[in-house]
């Protein structure tokens, strides 16, 4: 198979990035919609101060994740005819990484909130630490470990 040139590589990277966002966006949108409905439930008035603060922080993180994960589409749409797809890919990659971090933190917050509401502080701590370890392991440690392996093998540009 022939090597791809820079233009082909950037086009492929942009398509891959946008396809990856199609996977993440439905999850963050469902989470955000769920969080928007929570304050309108009858029991929300009985929430403790910790639960209200955890809820609001989680809502803010879900909002940030939603904005950051949708931003690459807007960035591309507003700049796609500017002949600088490389910059579009690089900026979109940064937006996506920060958006995924916010999404992971929002889901950790949801675990803390639900754990506290259902079972108390100990469960909130254990479930949120477990969720943080899960996301950290799968979304950061595993891919970064593979990146280091690829670099040692010389498989990266």
mmCIF file of C-alpha atoms in Angstrom:
data_model
loop_
_atom_site.group_PDB
_atom_site.id
_atom_site.type_symbol
_atom_site.label_atom_id
_atom_site.label_comp_id
_atom_site.label_asym_id
_atom_site.label_seq_id
_atom_site.Cartn_x
_atom_site.Cartn_y
_atom_site.Cartn_z
ATOM 1 C CA UNK A 1 0.000 0.000 0.000
ATOM 2 C CA UNK A 2 1.329 3.435 -0.931
ATOM 3 C CA UNK A 3 2.292 5.899 1.768
ATOM 4 C CA UNK A 4 -0.232 8.689 2.279
ATOM 5 C CA UNK A 5 0.891 12.263 1.765
ATOM 6 C CA UNK A 6 0.380 15.000 4.377
ATOM 7 C CA UNK A 7 -2.924 16.161 2.879
ATOM 8 C CA UNK A 8 -4.326 12.625 2.845
ATOM 9 C CA UNK A 9 -3.129 12.020 6.408
ATOM 10 C CA UNK A 10 -4.761 15.219 7.715
ATOM 11 C CA UNK A 11 -8.008 14.393 5.892
ATOM 12 C CA UNK A 12 -7.988 10.883 7.393
ATOM 13 C CA UNK A 13 -7.219 12.226 10.875
ATOM 14 C CA UNK A 14 -10.087 14.712 10.659
ATOM 15 C CA UNK A 15 -12.532 12.014 9.561
ATOM 16 C CA UNK A 16 -11.333 9.722 12.358
ATOM 17 C CA UNK A 17 -11.713 12.484 14.936
ATOM 18 C CA UNK A 18 -15.223 13.378 13.826
ATOM 19 C CA UNK A 19 -16.207 9.696 13.862
ATOM 20 C CA UNK A 20 -14.841 9.329 17.401
ATOM 21 C CA UNK A 21 -16.939 12.300 18.485
ATOM 22 C CA UNK A 22 -20.033 10.577 17.109
ATOM 23 C CA UNK A 23 -19.416 7.856 19.702
ATOM 24 C CA UNK A 24 -18.909 10.210 22.669
ATOM 25 C CA UNK A 25 -21.626 12.761 21.963
ATOM 26 C CA UNK A 26 -24.752 10.658 22.597
ATOM 27 C CA UNK A 27 -23.433 9.655 26.037
ATOM 28 C CA UNK A 28 -22.642 13.190 27.123
ATOM 29 C CA UNK A 29 -25.960 14.456 25.782
ATOM 30 C CA UNK A 30 -27.920 11.802 27.703
ATOM 31 C CA UNK A 31 -25.953 12.592 30.879
ATOM 32 C CA UNK A 32 -26.593 16.317 30.477
ATOM 33 C CA UNK A 33 -30.316 15.753 29.829
ATOM 34 C CA UNK A 34 -30.558 13.538 32.908
ATOM 35 C CA UNK A 35 -28.850 16.182 35.028
ATOM 36 C CA UNK A 36 -31.145 18.910 33.724
ATOM 37 C CA UNK A 37 -34.172 16.957 34.957
ATOM 38 C CA UNK A 38 -32.862 16.225 38.465
ATOM 39 C CA UNK A 39 -33.753 19.540 40.174
ATOM 40 C CA UNK A 40 -37.350 19.195 39.073
ATOM 41 C CA UNK A 41 -37.826 15.952 40.996
ATOM 42 C CA UNK A 42 -39.736 16.221 44.278
ATOM 43 C CA UNK A 43 -36.940 14.754 46.396
ATOM 44 C CA UNK A 44 -34.338 17.257 45.191
ATOM 45 C CA UNK A 45 -35.547 19.723 47.827
ATOM 46 C CA UNK A 46 -34.365 17.258 50.482
ATOM 47 C CA UNK A 47 -30.812 17.133 49.104
ATOM 48 C CA UNK A 48 -27.985 17.935 51.498
ATOM 49 C CA UNK A 49 -25.602 20.806 50.851
ATOM 50 C CA UNK A 50 -22.968 18.308 49.662
ATOM 51 C CA UNK A 51 -25.448 16.741 47.234
ATOM 52 C CA UNK A 52 -26.504 20.118 45.830
ATOM 53 C CA UNK A 53 -22.866 21.175 45.365
ATOM 54 C CA UNK A 54 -21.937 17.814 43.822
ATOM 55 C CA UNK A 55 -24.937 18.073 41.527
ATOM 56 C CA UNK A 56 -24.091 21.574 40.344
ATOM 57 C CA UNK A 57 -20.401 20.776 39.800
ATOM 58 C CA UNK A 58 -21.396 17.666 37.843
ATOM 59 C CA UNK A 59 -23.871 19.690 35.782
ATOM 60 C CA UNK A 60 -21.170 22.268 34.978
ATOM 61 C CA UNK A 61 -18.731 19.503 33.971
ATOM 62 C CA UNK A 62 -21.382 17.894 31.738
ATOM 63 C CA UNK A 63 -22.086 21.294 30.157
ATOM 64 C CA UNK A 64 -18.368 21.815 29.512
ATOM 65 C CA UNK A 65 -18.024 18.310 28.092
ATOM 66 C CA UNK A 66 -20.982 18.894 25.778
ATOM 67 C CA UNK A 67 -19.630 22.235 24.555
ATOM 68 C CA UNK A 68 -16.077 20.950 24.103
ATOM 69 C CA UNK A 69 -17.090 17.756 22.304
ATOM 70 C CA UNK A 70 -19.391 19.605 19.898
ATOM 71 C CA UNK A 71 -16.887 22.434 19.318
ATOM 72 C CA UNK A 72 -14.756 20.519 16.760
ATOM 73 C CA UNK A 73 -17.751 20.251 14.440
ATOM 74 C CA UNK A 74 -18.373 23.990 14.648
ATOM 75 C CA UNK A 75 -14.650 24.740 14.336
ATOM 76 C CA UNK A 76 -14.444 22.604 11.212
ATOM 77 C CA UNK A 77 -17.636 23.990 9.711
ATOM 78 C CA UNK A 78 -16.512 27.613 10.145
ATOM 79 C CA UNK A 79 -12.956 27.011 8.895
ATOM 80 C CA UNK A 80 -13.049 24.107 6.439
ATOM 81 C CA UNK A 81 -12.444 26.294 3.372
ATOM 82 C CA UNK A 82 -9.480 28.115 4.905
ATOM 83 C CA UNK A 83 -6.967 25.513 3.646
ATOM 84 C CA UNK A 84 -5.624 24.782 7.108
ATOM 85 C CA UNK A 85 -7.015 21.378 7.991
ATOM 86 C CA UNK A 86 -3.900 20.629 10.010
ATOM 87 C CA UNK A 87 -4.796 23.419 12.450
ATOM 88 C CA UNK A 88 -8.428 22.278 12.501
ATOM 89 C CA UNK A 89 -7.310 18.752 13.431
ATOM 90 C CA UNK A 90 -4.864 19.952 16.096
ATOM 91 C CA UNK A 91 -7.327 22.373 17.730
ATOM 92 C CA UNK A 92 -10.142 19.825 17.526
ATOM 93 C CA UNK A 93 -7.925 17.203 19.121
ATOM 94 C CA UNK A 94 -7.199 19.509 22.060
ATOM 95 C CA UNK A 95 -10.904 20.360 22.451
ATOM 96 C CA UNK A 96 -11.783 16.662 22.373
ATOM 97 C CA UNK A 97 -9.194 15.705 24.991
ATOM 98 C CA UNK A 98 -10.387 18.398 27.398
ATOM 99 C CA UNK A 99 -14.001 17.462 26.645
ATOM 100 C CA UNK A 100 -13.321 13.808 27.440
ATOM 101 C CA UNK A 101 -11.638 14.812 30.703
ATOM 102 C CA UNK A 102 -14.708 16.877 31.642
ATOM 103 C CA UNK A 103 -16.967 13.979 30.687
ATOM 104 C CA UNK A 104 -14.990 11.571 32.869
ATOM 105 C CA UNK A 105 -15.120 14.013 35.798
ATOM 106 C CA UNK A 106 -18.866 14.518 35.285
ATOM 107 C CA UNK A 107 -19.433 10.769 35.417
ATOM 108 C CA UNK A 108 -17.281 10.519 38.546
ATOM 109 C CA UNK A 109 -19.459 13.288 40.007
ATOM 110 C CA UNK A 110 -22.627 11.406 39.123
ATOM 111 C CA UNK A 111 -21.265 8.311 40.877
ATOM 112 C CA UNK A 112 -20.447 10.373 43.974
ATOM 113 C CA UNK A 113 -23.866 12.014 43.963
ATOM 114 C CA UNK A 114 -25.847 8.818 43.448
ATOM 115 C CA UNK A 115 -23.675 6.886 45.893
ATOM 116 C CA UNK A 116 -24.279 9.537 48.539
ATOM 117 C CA UNK A 117 -28.039 9.760 47.927
ATOM 118 C CA UNK A 118 -28.555 6.008 47.966
ATOM 119 C CA UNK A 119 -26.049 4.739 50.527
ATOM 120 C CA UNK A 120 -24.124 7.577 52.177
ATOM 121 C CA UNK A 121 -20.668 9.086 52.200
ATOM 122 C CA UNK A 122 -18.607 5.879 52.225
ATOM 123 C CA UNK A 123 -20.300 4.579 49.088
ATOM 124 C CA UNK A 124 -19.958 7.979 47.442
ATOM 125 C CA UNK A 125 -16.212 7.947 48.063
ATOM 126 C CA UNK A 126 -15.686 4.341 46.980
ATOM 127 C CA UNK A 127 -17.834 4.626 43.852
ATOM 128 C CA UNK A 128 -16.311 7.920 42.733
ATOM 129 C CA UNK A 129 -12.732 6.733 43.350
ATOM 130 C CA UNK A 130 -13.553 3.538 41.462
ATOM 131 C CA UNK A 131 -15.031 5.488 38.559
ATOM 132 C CA UNK A 132 -12.012 7.813 38.477
ATOM 133 C CA UNK A 133 -9.660 4.821 38.428
ATOM 134 C CA UNK A 134 -11.687 3.200 35.643
ATOM 135 C CA UNK A 135 -11.668 6.286 33.431
ATOM 136 C CA UNK A 136 -8.065 7.104 34.252
ATOM 137 C CA UNK A 137 -7.008 3.577 33.409
ATOM 138 C CA UNK A 138 -9.009 3.139 30.219
ATOM 139 C CA UNK A 139 -8.885 6.673 28.870
ATOM 140 C CA UNK A 140 -5.367 7.744 29.898
ATOM 141 C CA UNK A 141 -3.048 5.018 31.226
ATOM 142 C CA UNK A 142 -3.861 2.367 28.607
ATOM 143 C CA UNK A 143 -3.564 4.641 25.543
ATOM 144 C CA UNK A 144 -0.465 6.406 26.870
ATOM 145 C CA UNK A 145 1.190 3.068 27.610
ATOM 146 C CA UNK A 146 0.513 1.982 24.037
ATOM 147 C CA UNK A 147 1.881 5.301 22.762
ATOM 148 C CA UNK A 148 5.150 4.680 24.655
ATOM 149 C CA UNK A 149 5.362 1.152 23.253
ATOM 150 C CA UNK A 150 4.823 2.448 19.712
ATOM 151 C CA UNK A 151 7.501 5.101 20.233
ATOM 152 C CA UNK A 152 9.989 2.467 21.437
ATOM 153 C CA UNK A 153 9.202 0.325 18.391
ATOM 154 C CA UNK A 154 9.565 3.369 16.141
ATOM 155 C CA UNK A 155 5.966 3.086 14.898
ATOM 156 C CA UNK A 156 5.136 6.782 15.342
ATOM 157 C CA UNK A 157 5.885 9.617 12.935
#
